[in-house]
Coordinates of C-alpha atoms in Angstrom, one line a residue:
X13 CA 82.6 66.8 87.7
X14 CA 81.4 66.0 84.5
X15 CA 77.8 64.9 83.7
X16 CA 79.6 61.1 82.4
X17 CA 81.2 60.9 85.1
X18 CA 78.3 61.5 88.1
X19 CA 76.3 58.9 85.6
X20 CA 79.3 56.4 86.2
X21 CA 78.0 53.4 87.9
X22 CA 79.1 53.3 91.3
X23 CA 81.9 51.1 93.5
X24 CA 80.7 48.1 94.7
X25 CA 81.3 49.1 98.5
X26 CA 79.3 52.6 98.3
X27 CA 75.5 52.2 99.8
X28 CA 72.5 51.9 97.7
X29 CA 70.8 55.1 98.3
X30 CA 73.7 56.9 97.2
X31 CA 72.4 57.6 93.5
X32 CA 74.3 60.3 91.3
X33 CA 73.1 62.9 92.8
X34 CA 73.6 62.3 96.4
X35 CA 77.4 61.3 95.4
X36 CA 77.9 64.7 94.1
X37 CA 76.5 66.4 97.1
X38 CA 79.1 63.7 99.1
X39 CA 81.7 64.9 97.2
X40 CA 81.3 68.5 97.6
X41 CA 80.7 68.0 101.2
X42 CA 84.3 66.4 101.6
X43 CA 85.9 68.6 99.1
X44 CA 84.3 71.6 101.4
X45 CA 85.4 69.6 105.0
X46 CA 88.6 69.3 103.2
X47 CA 89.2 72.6 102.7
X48 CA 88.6 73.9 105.9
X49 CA 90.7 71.4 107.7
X50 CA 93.6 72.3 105.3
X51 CA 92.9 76.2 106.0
X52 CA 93.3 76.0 109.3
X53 CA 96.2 74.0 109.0
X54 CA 97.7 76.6 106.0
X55 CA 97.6 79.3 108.2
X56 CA 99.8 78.4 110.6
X57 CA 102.4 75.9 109.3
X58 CA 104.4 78.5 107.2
X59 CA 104.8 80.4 110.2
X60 CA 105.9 77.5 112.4
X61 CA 109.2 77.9 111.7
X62 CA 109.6 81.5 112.2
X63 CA 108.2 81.5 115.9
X64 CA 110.7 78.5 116.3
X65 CA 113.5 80.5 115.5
X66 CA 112.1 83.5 118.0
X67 CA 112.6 81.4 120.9
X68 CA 116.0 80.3 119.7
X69 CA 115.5 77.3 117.8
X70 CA 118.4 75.5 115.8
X71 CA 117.4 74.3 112.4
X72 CA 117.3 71.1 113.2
X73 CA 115.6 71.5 116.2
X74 CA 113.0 73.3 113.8
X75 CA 113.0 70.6 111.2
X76 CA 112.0 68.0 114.4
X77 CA 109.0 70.4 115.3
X78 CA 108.1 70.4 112.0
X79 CA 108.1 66.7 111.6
X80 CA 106.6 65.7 115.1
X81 CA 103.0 65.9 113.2
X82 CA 104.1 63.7 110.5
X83 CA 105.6 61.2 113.4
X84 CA 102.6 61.1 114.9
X85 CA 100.8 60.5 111.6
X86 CA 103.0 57.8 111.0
X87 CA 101.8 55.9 113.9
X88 CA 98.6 56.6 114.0
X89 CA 97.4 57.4 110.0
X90 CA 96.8 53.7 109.1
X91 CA 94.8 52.6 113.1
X92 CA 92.5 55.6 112.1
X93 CA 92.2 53.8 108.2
X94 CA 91.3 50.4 109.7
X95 CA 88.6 51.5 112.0
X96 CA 87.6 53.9 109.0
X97 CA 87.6 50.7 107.3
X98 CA 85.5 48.4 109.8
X99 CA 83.2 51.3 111.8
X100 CA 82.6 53.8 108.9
X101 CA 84.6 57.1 107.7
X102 CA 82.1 59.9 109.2
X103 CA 82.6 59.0 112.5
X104 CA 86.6 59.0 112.1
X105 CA 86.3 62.3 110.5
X106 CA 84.3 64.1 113.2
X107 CA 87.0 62.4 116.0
X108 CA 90.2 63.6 113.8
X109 CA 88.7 67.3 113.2
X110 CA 87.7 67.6 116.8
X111 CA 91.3 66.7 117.7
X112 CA 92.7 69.2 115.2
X113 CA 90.7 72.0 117.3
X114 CA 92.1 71.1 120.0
X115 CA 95.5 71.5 118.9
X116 CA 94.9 74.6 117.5
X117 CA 94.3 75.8 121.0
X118 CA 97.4 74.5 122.3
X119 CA 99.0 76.1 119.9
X120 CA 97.4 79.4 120.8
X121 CA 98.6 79.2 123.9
X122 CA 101.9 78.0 123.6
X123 CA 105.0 80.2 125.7
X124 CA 107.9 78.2 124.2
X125 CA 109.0 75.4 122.2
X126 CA 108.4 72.7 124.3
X127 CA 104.6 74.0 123.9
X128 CA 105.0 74.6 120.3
X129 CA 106.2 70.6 120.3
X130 CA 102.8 69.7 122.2
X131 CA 100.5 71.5 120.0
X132 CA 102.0 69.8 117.1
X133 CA 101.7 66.5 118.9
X134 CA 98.0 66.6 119.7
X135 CA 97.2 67.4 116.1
X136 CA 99.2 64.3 114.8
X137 CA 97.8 62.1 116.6
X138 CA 94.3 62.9 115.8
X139 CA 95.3 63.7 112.4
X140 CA 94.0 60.4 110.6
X141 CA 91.3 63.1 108.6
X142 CA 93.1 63.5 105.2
X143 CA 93.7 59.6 104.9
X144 CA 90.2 59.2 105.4
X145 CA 88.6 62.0 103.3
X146 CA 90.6 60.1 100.4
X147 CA 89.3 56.3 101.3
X148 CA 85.8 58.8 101.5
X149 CA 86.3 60.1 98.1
X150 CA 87.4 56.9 96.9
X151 CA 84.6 54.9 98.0
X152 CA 82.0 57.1 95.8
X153 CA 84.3 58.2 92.8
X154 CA 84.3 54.9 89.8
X155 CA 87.9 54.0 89.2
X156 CA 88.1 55.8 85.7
X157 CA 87.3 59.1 87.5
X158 CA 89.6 59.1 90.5
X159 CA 92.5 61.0 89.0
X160 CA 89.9 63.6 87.8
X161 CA 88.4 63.6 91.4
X162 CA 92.3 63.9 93.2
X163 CA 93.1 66.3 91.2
X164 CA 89.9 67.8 92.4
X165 CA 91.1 67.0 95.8
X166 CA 94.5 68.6 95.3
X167 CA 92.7 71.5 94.1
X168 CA 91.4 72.3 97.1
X169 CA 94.1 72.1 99.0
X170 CA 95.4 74.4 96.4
X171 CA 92.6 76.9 97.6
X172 CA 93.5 76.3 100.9
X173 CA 97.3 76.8 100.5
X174 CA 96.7 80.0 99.0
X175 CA 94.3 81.4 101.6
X176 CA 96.0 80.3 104.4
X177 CA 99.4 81.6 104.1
X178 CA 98.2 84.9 103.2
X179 CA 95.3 85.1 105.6
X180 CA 98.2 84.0 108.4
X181 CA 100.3 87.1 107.1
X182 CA 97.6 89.6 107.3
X183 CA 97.0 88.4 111.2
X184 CA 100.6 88.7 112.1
X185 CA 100.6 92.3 111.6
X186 CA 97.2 93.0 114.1
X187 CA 98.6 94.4 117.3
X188 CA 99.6 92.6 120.8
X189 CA 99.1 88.9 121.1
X190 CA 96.9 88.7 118.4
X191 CA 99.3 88.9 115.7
X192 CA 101.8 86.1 117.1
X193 CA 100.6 82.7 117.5
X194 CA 97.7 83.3 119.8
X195 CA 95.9 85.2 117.1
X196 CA 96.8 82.5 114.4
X197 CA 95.9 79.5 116.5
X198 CA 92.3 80.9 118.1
X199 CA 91.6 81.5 114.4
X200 CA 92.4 78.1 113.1
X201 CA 90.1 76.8 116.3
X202 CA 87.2 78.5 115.3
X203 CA 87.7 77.2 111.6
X204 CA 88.0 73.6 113.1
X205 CA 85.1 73.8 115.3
X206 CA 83.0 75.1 112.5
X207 CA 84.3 72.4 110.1
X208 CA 83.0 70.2 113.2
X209 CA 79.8 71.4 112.8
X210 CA 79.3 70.9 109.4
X211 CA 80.9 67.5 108.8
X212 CA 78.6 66.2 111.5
X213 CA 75.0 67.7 110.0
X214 CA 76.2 66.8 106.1
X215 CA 78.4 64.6 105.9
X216 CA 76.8 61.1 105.4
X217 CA 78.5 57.4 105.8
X218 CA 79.6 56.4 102.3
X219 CA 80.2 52.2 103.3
X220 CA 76.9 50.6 103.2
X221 CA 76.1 48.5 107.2
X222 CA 76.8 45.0 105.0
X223 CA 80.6 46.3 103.8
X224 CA 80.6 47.7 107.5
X225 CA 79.7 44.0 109.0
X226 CA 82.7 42.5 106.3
X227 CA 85.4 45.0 107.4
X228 CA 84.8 44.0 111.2
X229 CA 84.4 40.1 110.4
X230 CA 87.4 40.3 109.1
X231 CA 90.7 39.2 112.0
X232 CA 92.6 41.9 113.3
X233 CA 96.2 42.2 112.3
X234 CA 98.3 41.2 115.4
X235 CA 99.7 44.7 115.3
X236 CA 100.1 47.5 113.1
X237 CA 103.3 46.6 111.9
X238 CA 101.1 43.7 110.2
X239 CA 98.9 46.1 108.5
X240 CA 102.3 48.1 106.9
X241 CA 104.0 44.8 105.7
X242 CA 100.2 43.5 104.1
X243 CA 99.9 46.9 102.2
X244 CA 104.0 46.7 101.3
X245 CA 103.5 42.9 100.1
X246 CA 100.9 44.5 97.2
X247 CA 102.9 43.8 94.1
X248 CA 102.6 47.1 92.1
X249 CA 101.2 49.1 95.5
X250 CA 104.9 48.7 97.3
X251 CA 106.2 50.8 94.1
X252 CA 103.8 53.4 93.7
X253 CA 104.0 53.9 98.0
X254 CA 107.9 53.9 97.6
X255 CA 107.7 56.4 95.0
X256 CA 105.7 58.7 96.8
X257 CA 107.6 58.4 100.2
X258 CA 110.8 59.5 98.1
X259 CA 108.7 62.6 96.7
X260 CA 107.5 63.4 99.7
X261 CA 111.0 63.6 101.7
X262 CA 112.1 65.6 99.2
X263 CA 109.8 68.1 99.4
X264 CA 109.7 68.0 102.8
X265 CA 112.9 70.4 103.3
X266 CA 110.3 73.0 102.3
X267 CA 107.8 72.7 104.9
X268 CA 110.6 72.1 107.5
X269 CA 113.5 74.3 106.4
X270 CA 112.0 76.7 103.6
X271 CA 110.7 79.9 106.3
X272 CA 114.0 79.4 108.5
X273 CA 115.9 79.7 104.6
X274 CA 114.2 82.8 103.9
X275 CA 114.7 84.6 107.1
X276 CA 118.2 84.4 107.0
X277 CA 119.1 84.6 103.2
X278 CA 116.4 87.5 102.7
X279 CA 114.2 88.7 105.7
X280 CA 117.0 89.1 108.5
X281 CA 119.5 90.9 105.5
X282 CA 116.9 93.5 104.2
X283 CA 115.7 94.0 108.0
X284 CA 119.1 95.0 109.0
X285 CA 119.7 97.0 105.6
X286 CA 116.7 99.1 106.7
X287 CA 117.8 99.6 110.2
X288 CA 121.5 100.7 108.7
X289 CA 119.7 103.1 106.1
X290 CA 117.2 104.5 108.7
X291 CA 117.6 103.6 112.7
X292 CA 115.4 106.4 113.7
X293 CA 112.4 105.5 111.5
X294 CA 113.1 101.1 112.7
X295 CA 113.2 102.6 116.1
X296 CA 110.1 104.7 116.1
X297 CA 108.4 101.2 114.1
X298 CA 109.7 98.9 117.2
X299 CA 108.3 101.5 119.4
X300 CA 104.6 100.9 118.6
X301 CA 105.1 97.2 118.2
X302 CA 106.2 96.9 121.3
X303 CA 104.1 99.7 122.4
X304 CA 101.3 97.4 121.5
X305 CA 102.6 94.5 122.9
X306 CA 102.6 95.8 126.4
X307 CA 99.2 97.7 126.5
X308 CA 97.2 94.5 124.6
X309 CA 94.4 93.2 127.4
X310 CA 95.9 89.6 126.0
X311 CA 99.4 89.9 126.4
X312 CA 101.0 88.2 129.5
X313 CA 102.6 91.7 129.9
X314 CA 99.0 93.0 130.6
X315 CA 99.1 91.9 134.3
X316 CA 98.6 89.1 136.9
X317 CA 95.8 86.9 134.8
X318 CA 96.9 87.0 131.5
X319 CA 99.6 84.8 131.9
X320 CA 98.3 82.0 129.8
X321 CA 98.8 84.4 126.6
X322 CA 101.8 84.2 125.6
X323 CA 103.6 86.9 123.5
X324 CA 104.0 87.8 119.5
X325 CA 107.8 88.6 119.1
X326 CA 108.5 85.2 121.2
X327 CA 111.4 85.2 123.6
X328 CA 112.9 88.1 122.9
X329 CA 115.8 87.4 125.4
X330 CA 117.2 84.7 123.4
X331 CA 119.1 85.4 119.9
X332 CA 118.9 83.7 117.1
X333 CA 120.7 80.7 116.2
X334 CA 124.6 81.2 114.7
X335 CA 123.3 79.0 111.5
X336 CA 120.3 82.0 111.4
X337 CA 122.8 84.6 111.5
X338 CA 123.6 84.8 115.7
X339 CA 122.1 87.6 117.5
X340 CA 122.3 91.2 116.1
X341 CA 124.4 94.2 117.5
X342 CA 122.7 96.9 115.8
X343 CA 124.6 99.1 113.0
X344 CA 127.9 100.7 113.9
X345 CA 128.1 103.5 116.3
X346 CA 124.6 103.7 116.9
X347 CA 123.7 103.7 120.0
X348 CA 120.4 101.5 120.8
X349 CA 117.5 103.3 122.6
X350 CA 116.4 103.2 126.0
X351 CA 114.3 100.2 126.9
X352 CA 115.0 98.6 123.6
X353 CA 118.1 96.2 122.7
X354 CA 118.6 96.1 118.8
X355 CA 118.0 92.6 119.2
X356 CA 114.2 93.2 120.4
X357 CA 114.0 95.9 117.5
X358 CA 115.5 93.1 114.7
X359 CA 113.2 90.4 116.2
X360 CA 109.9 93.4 116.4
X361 CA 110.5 94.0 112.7
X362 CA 111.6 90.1 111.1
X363 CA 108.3 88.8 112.8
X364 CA 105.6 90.1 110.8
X365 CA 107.8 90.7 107.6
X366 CA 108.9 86.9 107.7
X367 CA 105.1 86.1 108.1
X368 CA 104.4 88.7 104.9
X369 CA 107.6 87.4 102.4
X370 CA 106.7 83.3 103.3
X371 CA 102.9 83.8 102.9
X372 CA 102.6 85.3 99.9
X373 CA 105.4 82.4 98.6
X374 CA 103.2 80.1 100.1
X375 CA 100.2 81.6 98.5
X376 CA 102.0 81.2 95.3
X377 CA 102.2 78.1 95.9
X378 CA 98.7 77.3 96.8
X379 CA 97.6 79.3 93.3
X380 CA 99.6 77.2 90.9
X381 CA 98.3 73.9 92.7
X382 CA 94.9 75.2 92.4
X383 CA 95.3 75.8 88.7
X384 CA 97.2 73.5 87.7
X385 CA 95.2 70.0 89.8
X386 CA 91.9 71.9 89.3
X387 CA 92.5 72.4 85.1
X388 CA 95.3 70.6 83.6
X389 CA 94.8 67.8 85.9
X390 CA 91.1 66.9 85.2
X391 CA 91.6 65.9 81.4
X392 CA 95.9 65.3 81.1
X393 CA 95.9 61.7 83.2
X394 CA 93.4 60.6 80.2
X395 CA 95.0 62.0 77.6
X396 CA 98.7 61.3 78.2
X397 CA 98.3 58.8 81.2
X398 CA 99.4 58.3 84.4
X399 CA 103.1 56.9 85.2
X400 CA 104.6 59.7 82.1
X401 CA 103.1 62.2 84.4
X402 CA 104.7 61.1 87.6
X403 CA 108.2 60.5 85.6
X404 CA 107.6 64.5 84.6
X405 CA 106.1 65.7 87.6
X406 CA 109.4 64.0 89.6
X407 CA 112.1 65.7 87.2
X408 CA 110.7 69.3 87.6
X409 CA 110.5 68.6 91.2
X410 CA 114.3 68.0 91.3
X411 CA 114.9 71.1 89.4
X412 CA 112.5 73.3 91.4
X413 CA 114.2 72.2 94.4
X414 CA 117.8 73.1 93.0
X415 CA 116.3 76.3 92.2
X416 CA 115.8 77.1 95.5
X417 CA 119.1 76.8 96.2
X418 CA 120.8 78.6 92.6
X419 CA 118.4 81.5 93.4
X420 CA 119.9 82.9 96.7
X421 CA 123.3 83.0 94.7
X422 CA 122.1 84.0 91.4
X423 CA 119.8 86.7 92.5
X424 CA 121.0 87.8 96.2
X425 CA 118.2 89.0 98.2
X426 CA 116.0 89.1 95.2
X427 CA 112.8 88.1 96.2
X428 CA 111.1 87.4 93.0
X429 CA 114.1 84.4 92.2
X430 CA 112.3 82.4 95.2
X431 CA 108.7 83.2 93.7
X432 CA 110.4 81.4 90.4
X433 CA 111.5 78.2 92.0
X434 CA 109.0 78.2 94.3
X435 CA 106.5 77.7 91.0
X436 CA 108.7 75.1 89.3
X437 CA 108.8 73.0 92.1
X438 CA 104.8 73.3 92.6
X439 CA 105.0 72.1 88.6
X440 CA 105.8 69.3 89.4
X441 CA 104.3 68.1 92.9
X442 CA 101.0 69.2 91.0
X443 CA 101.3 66.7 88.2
X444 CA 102.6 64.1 90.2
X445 CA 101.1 63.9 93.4
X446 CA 97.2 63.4 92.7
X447 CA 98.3 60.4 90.4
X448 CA 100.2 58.6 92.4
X449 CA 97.6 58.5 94.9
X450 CA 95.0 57.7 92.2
X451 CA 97.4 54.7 91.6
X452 CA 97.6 53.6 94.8
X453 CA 93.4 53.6 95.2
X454 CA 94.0 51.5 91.8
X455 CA 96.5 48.4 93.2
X456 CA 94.9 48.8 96.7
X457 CA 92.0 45.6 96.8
X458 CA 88.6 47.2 97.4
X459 CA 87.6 45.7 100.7
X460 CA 91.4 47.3 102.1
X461 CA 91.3 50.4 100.6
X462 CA 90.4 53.0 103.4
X463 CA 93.5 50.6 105.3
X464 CA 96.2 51.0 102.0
X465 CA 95.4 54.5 101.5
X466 CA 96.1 55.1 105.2
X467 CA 99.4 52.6 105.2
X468 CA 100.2 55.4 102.1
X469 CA 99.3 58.3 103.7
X470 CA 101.4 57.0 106.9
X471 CA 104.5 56.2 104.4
X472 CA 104.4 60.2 103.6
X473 CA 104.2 60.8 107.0
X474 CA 107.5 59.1 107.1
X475 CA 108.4 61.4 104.4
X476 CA 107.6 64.4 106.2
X477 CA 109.8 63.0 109.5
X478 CA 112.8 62.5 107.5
X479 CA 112.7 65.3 105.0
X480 CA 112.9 68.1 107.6
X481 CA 115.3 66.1 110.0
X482 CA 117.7 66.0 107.1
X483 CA 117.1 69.4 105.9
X484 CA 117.6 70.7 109.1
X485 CA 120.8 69.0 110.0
X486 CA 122.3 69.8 106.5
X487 CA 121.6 73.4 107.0
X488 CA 123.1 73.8 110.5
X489 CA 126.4 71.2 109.6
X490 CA 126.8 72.2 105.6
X491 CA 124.9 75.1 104.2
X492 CA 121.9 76.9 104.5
X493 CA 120.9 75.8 100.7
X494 CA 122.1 71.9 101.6
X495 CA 118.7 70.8 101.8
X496 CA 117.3 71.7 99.0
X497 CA 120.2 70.2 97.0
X498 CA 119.4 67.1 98.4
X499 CA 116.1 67.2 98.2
X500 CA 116.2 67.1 94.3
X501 CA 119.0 64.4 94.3
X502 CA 116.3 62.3 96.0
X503 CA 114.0 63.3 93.6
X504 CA 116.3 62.2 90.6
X505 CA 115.9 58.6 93.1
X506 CA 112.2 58.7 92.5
X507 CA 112.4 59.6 88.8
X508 CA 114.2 56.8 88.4
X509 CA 111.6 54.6 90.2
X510 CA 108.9 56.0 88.4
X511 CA 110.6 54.8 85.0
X512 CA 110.2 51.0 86.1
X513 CA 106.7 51.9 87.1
X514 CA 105.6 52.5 83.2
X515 CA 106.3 47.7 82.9
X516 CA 103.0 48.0 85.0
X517 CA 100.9 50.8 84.6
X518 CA 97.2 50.0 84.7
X519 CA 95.4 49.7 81.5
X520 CA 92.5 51.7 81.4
X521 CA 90.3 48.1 81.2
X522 CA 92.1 47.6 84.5
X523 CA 91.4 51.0 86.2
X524 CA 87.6 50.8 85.5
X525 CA 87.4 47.0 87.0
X526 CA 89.6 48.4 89.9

């Protein structure tokens, strides 16, 4: 933050002790709280999908677990908002992270999918912490600054989303249990407990007792449906929330469908070229795996006691879905080995390569966003404002998405063509994204904020449930690339959208008095 900017005067809700200074420690605290939350969660969300498919999921059935989080979000994002709202944002925080934790250890020990669902399920609904790290940045950020201090924010998810995904590929390949989704979820525990620990020594209130006193004074709405069609009735707000809920469906194929897309336009095909060019050396490489996989004192093949661990390669009985490519009978007139089916060898060898190609994507992905939220985004709302930059952001996203798509044809099992589209379409979720929440914080009236930003964090939630649900069902019913085409027809939707947005963007007299 610039030195102007921590000399700002401060929001009217944010307590009196909190001078510059102490905001600028607040705000690194969050960013920091942030960042570990976001870790934890990087690390195993692009591998969701592939242990999905290990135990025989269908894409859609994948795109449901991935947007069972984001149901629960839906629901409960805006109750967690309100009481944020009315009994203060540090003690939502610690409740949310502490939930997190414990999903993380569900996740660890999950056997199957129906545990895979329930880890995901815990998570959501004690996943009000991002909604509420915003209303906590928002309450102690001036309104001039708040697109320089999201773009901060989105920053550091972009940290995050790079060191997740590749610290989640380097774990996949550590031997026995501890490479599959045991390893990954005890991992993200410990970060959540430790991010525990350190919101709750640091991180102080930001809404003074008297704001406090207000928010509860104020009537309850009858339900939460009340609080959704309050925030919708916003002139201005309902625009900038619609906008983002179209932005985020759309690029929420990727979260849902984007790991299952690789493993069967690129991982399972090289796999199964390298087994063709070489079965002795694939054999002799399943081997070990499995090899470690049986003697690991964590696996549930280690004996009576270990039962709760559950395995890396999944359930290696079941084959893939047809959409992924059906099971896999081994090259022709080879023979598989004794104790071995080619299927277990495929699955022992797409596991941790699948966890290598979409991590370092993902990382990618987290790079650009870092650069481009944490630099361009500090000084380019100011300089060539806010609604042009969501009208760009939401064009490149379209053709980032398409990419996707054009790549797997134009470029067959060329890795580097996903890398390409993979940037484009982080273009343009990097310009876009931190300003349309910056605009929402703008039309959203001070005394509802933490509430608004939650009803728009819950909207996105919504985003993320029917983004992957569509993805998946258009790449089990129409094509594998389906979803990604649709995605960036939706985004064309938004575009449009954010074109009628520029007949009431906020002066910059309007944002400082918001």
């Amino acid at each position: 933050m610039s030195d102007s900017s921590s000399n700002a005067p401060l929001p009217s809700n944010a307590p009196e002790w909190m001078d510059a200074s102490a905001r600028k420690k607040a705000q690194y605290t969050i960013l920091l709280t942030v960042f570990l939350d976001i870790l934890g969660f990087s690390i195993i969300i692009p591998q969701l999908a592939v242990y999905a498919a290990q135990f025989g999921a269908t894409p859609w059935m994948t795109g449901v677990l991935a947007s069972v989080y984001s149901m629960m979000g839906f629901l409960f994002t805006p109750v967690w908002g309100r009481l944020s709202d009315r009994y203060g944002r540090r003690p939502i925080l610690l409740v949310s992270i502490f939930g997190t934790a414990i999903g993380y250890i569900a996740f660890a020990l999950a056997h199957s999918l129906p545990f895979l669902f329930l880890a995901r399920i815990i998570d959501g609904i004690t996943g009000g912490n991002i909604s509420t790290a915003q209303a906590y940045l928002s309450d102690i950020t001036p309104p001039e600054d708040r697109s320089k201090s999201y773009g901060l924010f989105g920053a550091t998810f972009g940290i995050a989303f790079a060191v997740g995904p590749l610290i989640g590929s380097a774990l996949s390949h550590l031997p026995g249990a501890w490479g599959g989704n045991f390893g990954l979820g005890m991992f993200s525990m410990t970060l959540g407990f430790l991010n525990l620990a350190m919101a709750a020594k640091f991180l102080p209130e930001t809404l003074s007792p008297t704001v406090l006193k207000l928010n509860r004074d104020r009537p309850s709405p009858p339900s939460p449906i009340s609080g959704y069609a309050k925030t919708l009735a916003i002139p201005k707000l309902n625009t900038v929330i619609l906008i983002g809920f179209l932005a985020t469906t759309a690029f929420a194929t990727i979260q849902g469908i984007y790991a299952v897309y690789i493993l069967k336009e690129y991982t399972r095909p090289l796999v199964q070229q390298e087994i063709a060019r070489n079965p002795q050396e694939a054999i002799t490489r399943a081997r070990t795996l499995a090899t470690a996989e049986q003697s690991s004192p964590t696996s549930s093949s280690a004996g009576e006691g270990a039962s709760l661990i559950p395995s890396s390669e999944g359930d290696i009985t079941t084959p893939y879905d047809k959409s992924l490519g059906g099971d896999y009978q081994g090259p022709k007139g080879v023979a598989s080995p004794e104790g071995l089916s080619w299927r277990h060898i495929e699955k022992l060898l797409v596991r941790p390569e699948s966890a290598r190609v979409v991590g370092q994507i993902f990382g990618v992905i987290g790079l650009l966003s870092l650069l481009i939220q944490g630099g361009l985004m500090r000084k380019l709302p100011q300089r060539v404002g806010e609604v042009p930059l969501v009208i760009v952001g939401t064009v490149i996203m379209a053709a980032g998405l398409l990419s996707v798509s054009l790549m797997s044809h134009l470029a067959p099992h060329m890795l580097w063509g996903q890398f390409l589209a993979s940037a484009i379409l982080t273009l343009g979720n990097g310009l876009s994204t931190p300003v349309l929440t910056s605009l929402a914080s703008q039309f959203a009236p001070e005394a509802e904020r933490g509430e608004a930003l939650g009803v728009y964090q819950s909207t996105q939630s919504l985003g993320r449930i029917v983004g992957p649900n569509l993805g998946g069902l258009a790449f089990g019913n129409i094509a594998a690339g389906a979803p990604f085409v649709m995605g960036a027809l939706i985004m064309l939707v938004a575009a449009g959208m954010a074109l009628q947005l520029r007949a009431f963007a906020p002066s910059r007299g309007q944002a400082k008095a918001a």
